[in-house]
PDB file of C-alpha atoms in Angstrom:
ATOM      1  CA  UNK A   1       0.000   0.000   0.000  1.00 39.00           C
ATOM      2  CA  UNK A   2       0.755   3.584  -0.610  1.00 41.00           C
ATOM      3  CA  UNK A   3       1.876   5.519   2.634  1.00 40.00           C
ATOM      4  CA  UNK A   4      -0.652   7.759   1.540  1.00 39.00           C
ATOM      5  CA  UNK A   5      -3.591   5.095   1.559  1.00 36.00           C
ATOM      6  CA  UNK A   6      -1.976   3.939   5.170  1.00 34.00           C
ATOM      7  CA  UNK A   7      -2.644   7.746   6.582  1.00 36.00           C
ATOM      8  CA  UNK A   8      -5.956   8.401   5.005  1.00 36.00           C
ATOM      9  CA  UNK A   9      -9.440   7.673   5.356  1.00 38.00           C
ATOM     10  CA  UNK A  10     -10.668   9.185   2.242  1.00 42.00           C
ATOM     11  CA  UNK A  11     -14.883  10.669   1.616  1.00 53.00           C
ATOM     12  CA  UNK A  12     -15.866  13.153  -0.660  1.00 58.00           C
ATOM     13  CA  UNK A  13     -17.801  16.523  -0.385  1.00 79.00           C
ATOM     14  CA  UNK A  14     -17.098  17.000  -4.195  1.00 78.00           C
ATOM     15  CA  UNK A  15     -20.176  19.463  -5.024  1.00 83.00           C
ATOM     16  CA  UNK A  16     -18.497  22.186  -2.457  1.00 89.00           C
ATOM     17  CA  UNK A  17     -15.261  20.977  -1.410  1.00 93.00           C
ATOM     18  CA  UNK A  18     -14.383  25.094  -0.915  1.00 94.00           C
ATOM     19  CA  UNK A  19     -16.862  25.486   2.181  1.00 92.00           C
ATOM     20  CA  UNK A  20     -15.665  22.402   3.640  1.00 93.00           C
ATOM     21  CA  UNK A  21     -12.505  23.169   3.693  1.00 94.00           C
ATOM     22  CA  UNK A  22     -13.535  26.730   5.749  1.00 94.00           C
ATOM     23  CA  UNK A  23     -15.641  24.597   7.975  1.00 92.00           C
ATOM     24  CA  UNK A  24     -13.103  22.065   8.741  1.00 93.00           C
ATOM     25  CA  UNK A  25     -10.724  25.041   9.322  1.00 94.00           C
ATOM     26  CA  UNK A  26     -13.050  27.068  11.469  1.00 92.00           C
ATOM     27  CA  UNK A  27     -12.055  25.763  15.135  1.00 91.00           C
ATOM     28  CA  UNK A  28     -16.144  24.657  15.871  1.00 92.00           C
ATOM     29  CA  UNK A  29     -16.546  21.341  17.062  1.00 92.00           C
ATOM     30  CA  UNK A  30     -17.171  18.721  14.059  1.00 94.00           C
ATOM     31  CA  UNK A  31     -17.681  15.177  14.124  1.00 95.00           C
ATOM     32  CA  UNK A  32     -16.961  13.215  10.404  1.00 94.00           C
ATOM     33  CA  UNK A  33     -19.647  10.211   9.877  1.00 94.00           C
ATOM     34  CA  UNK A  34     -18.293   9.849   6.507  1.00 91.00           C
ATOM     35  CA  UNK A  35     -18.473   6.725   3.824  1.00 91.00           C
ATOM     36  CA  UNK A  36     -16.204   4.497   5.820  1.00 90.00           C
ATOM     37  CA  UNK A  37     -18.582   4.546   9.103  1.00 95.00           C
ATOM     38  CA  UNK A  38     -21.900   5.171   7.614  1.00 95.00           C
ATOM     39  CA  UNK A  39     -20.614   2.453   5.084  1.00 95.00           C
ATOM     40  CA  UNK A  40     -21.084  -0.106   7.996  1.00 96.00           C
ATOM     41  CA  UNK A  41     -24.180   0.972   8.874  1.00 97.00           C
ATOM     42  CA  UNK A  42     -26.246  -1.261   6.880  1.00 97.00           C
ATOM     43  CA  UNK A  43     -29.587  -3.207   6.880  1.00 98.00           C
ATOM     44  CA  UNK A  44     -29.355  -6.774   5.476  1.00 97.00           C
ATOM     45  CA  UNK A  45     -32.356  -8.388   3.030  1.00 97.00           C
ATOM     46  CA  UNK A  46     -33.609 -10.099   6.426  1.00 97.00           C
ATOM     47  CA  UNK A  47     -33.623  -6.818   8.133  1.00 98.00           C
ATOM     48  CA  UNK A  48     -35.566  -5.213   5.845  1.00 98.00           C
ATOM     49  CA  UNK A  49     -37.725  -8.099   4.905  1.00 97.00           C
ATOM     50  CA  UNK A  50     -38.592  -8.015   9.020  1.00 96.00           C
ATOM     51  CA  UNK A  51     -39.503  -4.640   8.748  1.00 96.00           C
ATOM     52  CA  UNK A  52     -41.668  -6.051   5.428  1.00 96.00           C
ATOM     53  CA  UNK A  53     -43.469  -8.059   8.005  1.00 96.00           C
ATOM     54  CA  UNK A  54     -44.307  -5.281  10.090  1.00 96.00           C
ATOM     55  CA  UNK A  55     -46.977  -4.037   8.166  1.00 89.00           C
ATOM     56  CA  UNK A  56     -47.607  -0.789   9.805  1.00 94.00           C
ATOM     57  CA  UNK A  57     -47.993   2.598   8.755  1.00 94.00           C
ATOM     58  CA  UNK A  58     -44.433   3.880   8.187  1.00 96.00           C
ATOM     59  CA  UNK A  59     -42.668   0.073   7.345  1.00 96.00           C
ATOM     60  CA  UNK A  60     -44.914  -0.508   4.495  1.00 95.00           C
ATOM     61  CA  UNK A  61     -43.345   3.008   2.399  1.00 96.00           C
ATOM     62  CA  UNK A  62     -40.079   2.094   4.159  1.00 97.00           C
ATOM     63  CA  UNK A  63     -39.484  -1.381   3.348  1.00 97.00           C
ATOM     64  CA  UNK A  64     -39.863  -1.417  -0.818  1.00 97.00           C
ATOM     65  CA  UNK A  65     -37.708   1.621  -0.436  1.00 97.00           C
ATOM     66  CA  UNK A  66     -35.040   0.249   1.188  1.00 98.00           C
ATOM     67  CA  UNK A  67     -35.681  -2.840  -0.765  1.00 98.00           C
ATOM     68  CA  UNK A  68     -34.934  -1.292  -3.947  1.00 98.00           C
ATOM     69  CA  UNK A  69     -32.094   0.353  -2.460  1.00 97.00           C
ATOM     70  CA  UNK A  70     -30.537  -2.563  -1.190  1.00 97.00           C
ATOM     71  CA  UNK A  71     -30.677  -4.310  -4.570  1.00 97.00           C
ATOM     72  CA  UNK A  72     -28.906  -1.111  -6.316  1.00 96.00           C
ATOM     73  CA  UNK A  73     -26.305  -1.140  -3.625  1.00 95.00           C
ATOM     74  CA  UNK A  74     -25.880  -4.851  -4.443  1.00 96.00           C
ATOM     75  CA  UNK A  75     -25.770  -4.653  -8.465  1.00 96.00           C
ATOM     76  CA  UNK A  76     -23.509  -1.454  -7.692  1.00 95.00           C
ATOM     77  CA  UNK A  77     -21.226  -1.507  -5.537  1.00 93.00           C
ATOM     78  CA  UNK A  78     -21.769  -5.321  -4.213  1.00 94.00           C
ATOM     79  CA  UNK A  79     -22.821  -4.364  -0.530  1.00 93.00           C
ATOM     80  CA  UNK A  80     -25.149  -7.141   0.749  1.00 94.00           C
ATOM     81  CA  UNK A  81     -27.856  -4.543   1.711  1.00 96.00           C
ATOM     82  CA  UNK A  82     -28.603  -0.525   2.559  1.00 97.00           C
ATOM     83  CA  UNK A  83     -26.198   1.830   3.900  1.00 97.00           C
ATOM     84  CA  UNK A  84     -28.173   4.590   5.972  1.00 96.00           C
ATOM     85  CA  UNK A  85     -25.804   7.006   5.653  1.00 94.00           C
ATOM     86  CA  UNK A  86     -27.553  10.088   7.217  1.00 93.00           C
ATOM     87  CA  UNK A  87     -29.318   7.794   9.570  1.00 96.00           C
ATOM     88  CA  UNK A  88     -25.764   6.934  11.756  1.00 96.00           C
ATOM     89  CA  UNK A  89     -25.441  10.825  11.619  1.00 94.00           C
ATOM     90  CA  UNK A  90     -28.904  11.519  12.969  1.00 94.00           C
ATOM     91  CA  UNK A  91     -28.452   7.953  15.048  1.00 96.00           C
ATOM     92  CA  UNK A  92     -25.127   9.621  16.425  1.00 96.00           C
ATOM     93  CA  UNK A  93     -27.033  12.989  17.631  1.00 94.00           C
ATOM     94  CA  UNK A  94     -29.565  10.596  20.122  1.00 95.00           C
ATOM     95  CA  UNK A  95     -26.857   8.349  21.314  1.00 96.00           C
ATOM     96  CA  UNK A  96     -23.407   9.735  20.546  1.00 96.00           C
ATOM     97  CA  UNK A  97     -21.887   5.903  21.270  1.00 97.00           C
ATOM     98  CA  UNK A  98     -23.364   4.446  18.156  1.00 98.00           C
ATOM     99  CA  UNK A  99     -20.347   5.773  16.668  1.00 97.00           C
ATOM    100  CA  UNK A 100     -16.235   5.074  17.827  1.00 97.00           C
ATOM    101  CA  UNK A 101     -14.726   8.188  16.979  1.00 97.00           C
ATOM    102  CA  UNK A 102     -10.851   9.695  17.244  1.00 97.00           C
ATOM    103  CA  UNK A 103      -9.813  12.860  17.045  1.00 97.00           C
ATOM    104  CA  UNK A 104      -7.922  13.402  14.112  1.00 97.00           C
ATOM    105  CA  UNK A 105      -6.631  15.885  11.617  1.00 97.00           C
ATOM    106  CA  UNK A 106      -8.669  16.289   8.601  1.00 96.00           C
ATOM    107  CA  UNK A 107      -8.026  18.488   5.039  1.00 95.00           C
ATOM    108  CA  UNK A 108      -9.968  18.846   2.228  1.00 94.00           C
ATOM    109  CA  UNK A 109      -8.746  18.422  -1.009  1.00 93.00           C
ATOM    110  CA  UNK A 110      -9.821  21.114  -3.490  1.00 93.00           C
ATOM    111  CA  UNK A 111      -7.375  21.327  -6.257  1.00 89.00           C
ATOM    112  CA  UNK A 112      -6.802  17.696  -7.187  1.00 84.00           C
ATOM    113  CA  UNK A 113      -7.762  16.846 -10.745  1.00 85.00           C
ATOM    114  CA  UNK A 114      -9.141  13.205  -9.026  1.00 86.00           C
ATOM    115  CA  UNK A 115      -9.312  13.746  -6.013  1.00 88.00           C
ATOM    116  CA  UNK A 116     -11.356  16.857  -5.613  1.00 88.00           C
ATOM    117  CA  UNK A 117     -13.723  17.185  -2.587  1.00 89.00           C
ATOM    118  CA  UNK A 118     -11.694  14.376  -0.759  1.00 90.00           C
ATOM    119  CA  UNK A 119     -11.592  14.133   3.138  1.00 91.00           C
ATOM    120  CA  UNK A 120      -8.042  13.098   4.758  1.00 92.00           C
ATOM    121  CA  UNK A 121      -7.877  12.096   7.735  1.00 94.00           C
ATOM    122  CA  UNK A 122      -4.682  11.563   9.228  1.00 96.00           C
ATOM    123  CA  UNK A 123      -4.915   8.529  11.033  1.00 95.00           C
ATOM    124  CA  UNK A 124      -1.004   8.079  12.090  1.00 95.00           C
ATOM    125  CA  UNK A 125      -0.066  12.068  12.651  1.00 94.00           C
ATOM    126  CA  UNK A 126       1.994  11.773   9.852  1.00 95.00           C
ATOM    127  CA  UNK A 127       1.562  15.365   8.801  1.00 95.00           C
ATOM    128  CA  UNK A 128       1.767  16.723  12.531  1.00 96.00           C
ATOM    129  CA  UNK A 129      -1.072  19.074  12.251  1.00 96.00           C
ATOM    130  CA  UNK A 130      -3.286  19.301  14.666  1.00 96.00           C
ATOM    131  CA  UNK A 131      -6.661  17.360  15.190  1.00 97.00           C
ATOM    132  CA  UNK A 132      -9.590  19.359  14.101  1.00 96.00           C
ATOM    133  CA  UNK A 133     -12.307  16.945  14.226  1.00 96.00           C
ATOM    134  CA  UNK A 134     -14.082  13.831  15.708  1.00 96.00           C
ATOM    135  CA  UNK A 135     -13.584  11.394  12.625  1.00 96.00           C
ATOM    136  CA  UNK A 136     -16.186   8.081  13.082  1.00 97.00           C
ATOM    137  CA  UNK A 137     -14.238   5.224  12.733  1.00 96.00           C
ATOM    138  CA  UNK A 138     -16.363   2.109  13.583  1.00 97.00           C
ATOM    139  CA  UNK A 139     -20.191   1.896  13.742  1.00 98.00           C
ATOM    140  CA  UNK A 140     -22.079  -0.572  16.504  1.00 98.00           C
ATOM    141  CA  UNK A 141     -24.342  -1.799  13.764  1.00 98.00           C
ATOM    142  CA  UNK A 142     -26.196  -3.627  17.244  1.00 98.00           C
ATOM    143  CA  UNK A 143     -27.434  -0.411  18.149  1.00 98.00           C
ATOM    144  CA  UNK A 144     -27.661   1.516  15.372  1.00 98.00           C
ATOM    145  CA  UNK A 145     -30.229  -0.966  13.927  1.00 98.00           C
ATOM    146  CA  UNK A 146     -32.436  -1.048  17.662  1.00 98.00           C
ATOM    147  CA  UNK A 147     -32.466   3.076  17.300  1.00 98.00           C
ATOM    148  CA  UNK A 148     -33.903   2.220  13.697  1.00 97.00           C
ATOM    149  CA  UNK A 149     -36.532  -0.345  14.696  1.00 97.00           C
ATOM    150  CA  UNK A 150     -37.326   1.230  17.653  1.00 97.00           C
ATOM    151  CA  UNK A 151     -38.306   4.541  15.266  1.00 96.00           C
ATOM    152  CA  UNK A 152     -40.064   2.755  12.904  1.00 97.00           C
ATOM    153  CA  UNK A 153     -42.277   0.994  15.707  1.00 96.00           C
ATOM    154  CA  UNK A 154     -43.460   4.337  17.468  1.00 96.00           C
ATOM    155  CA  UNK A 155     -44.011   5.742  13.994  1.00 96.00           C
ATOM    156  CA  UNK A 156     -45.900   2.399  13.061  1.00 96.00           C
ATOM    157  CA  UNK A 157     -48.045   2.490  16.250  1.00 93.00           C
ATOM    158  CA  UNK A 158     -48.395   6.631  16.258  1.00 87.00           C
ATOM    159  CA  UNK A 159     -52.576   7.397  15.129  1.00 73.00           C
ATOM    160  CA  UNK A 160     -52.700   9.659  12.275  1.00 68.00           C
TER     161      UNK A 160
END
């Protein structure tokens, strides 16, 4: 492997890599649930064929949805299911250890002809800047998916 692919943990944030970059710089506190965490935090065929079951309210739009999403995730990019990637952010905000996070240092790229709008995170320190932000690392899928289900039953049961 490259030394670069050792340091890195690479997203994107290609339509406005720019404002990124001045957010990232801006000293607030940030926590990065990019690809690589939200990535992991994925609901299988029999998780969403359970939901399927469910029959309420909200898990008879959700489940074809996520269905149909699992299947293009599959023919795409071979994942064996649905990535909720704004759910582990949203997830994160109700119970912050769904998430294993470090603090590391991470720059946006914004001039690279192929790599424009990439995140680096500096995993090893190797460029000896600072840490400006919470970077998820590792998601517990466990809990994620019970803060899911859980949802989706009080929305099932809620009268409209």
């Amino acid at each position: 492997r490259s030394r670069q692919r050792q340091m890195c943990i690479r997203d994107s944030i290609y339509v406005d890599p720019e404002a990124a970059k001045i957010v990232f710089a801006c000293g607030a506190p940030i926590v990065m649930v990019g690809l690589d965490a939200t990535n992991q935090a994925r609901l299988s065929f029999a998780d969403i064929e359970e939901l399927a079951s469910w029959n309420g309210r909200v898990s008879r739009v959700v489940a074809p949805l996520l269905r149909f999403f699992a299947q293009a995730n599959r023919q795409i990019f071979g994942f064996d299911g649905a990535p909720l990637h704004d759910a582990l952010a949203v997830a994160h905000l109700i119970r912050p250890e769904v998430i294993r996070t470090r603090r590391l240092n991470v720059e946006i790229e914004t001039a690279g002809e192929l790599t424009r709008g990439r995140t680096v995170a500096d995993l090893y320190g190797v460029s000896r800047r600072p840490p400006n932000a919470e970077v998820a690392l590792e998601v517990d899928l466990g809990l994620f998916k019970e803060l899911l289900f859980q949802a989706i039953r009080v929305l099932d049961a809620e009268e409209v």
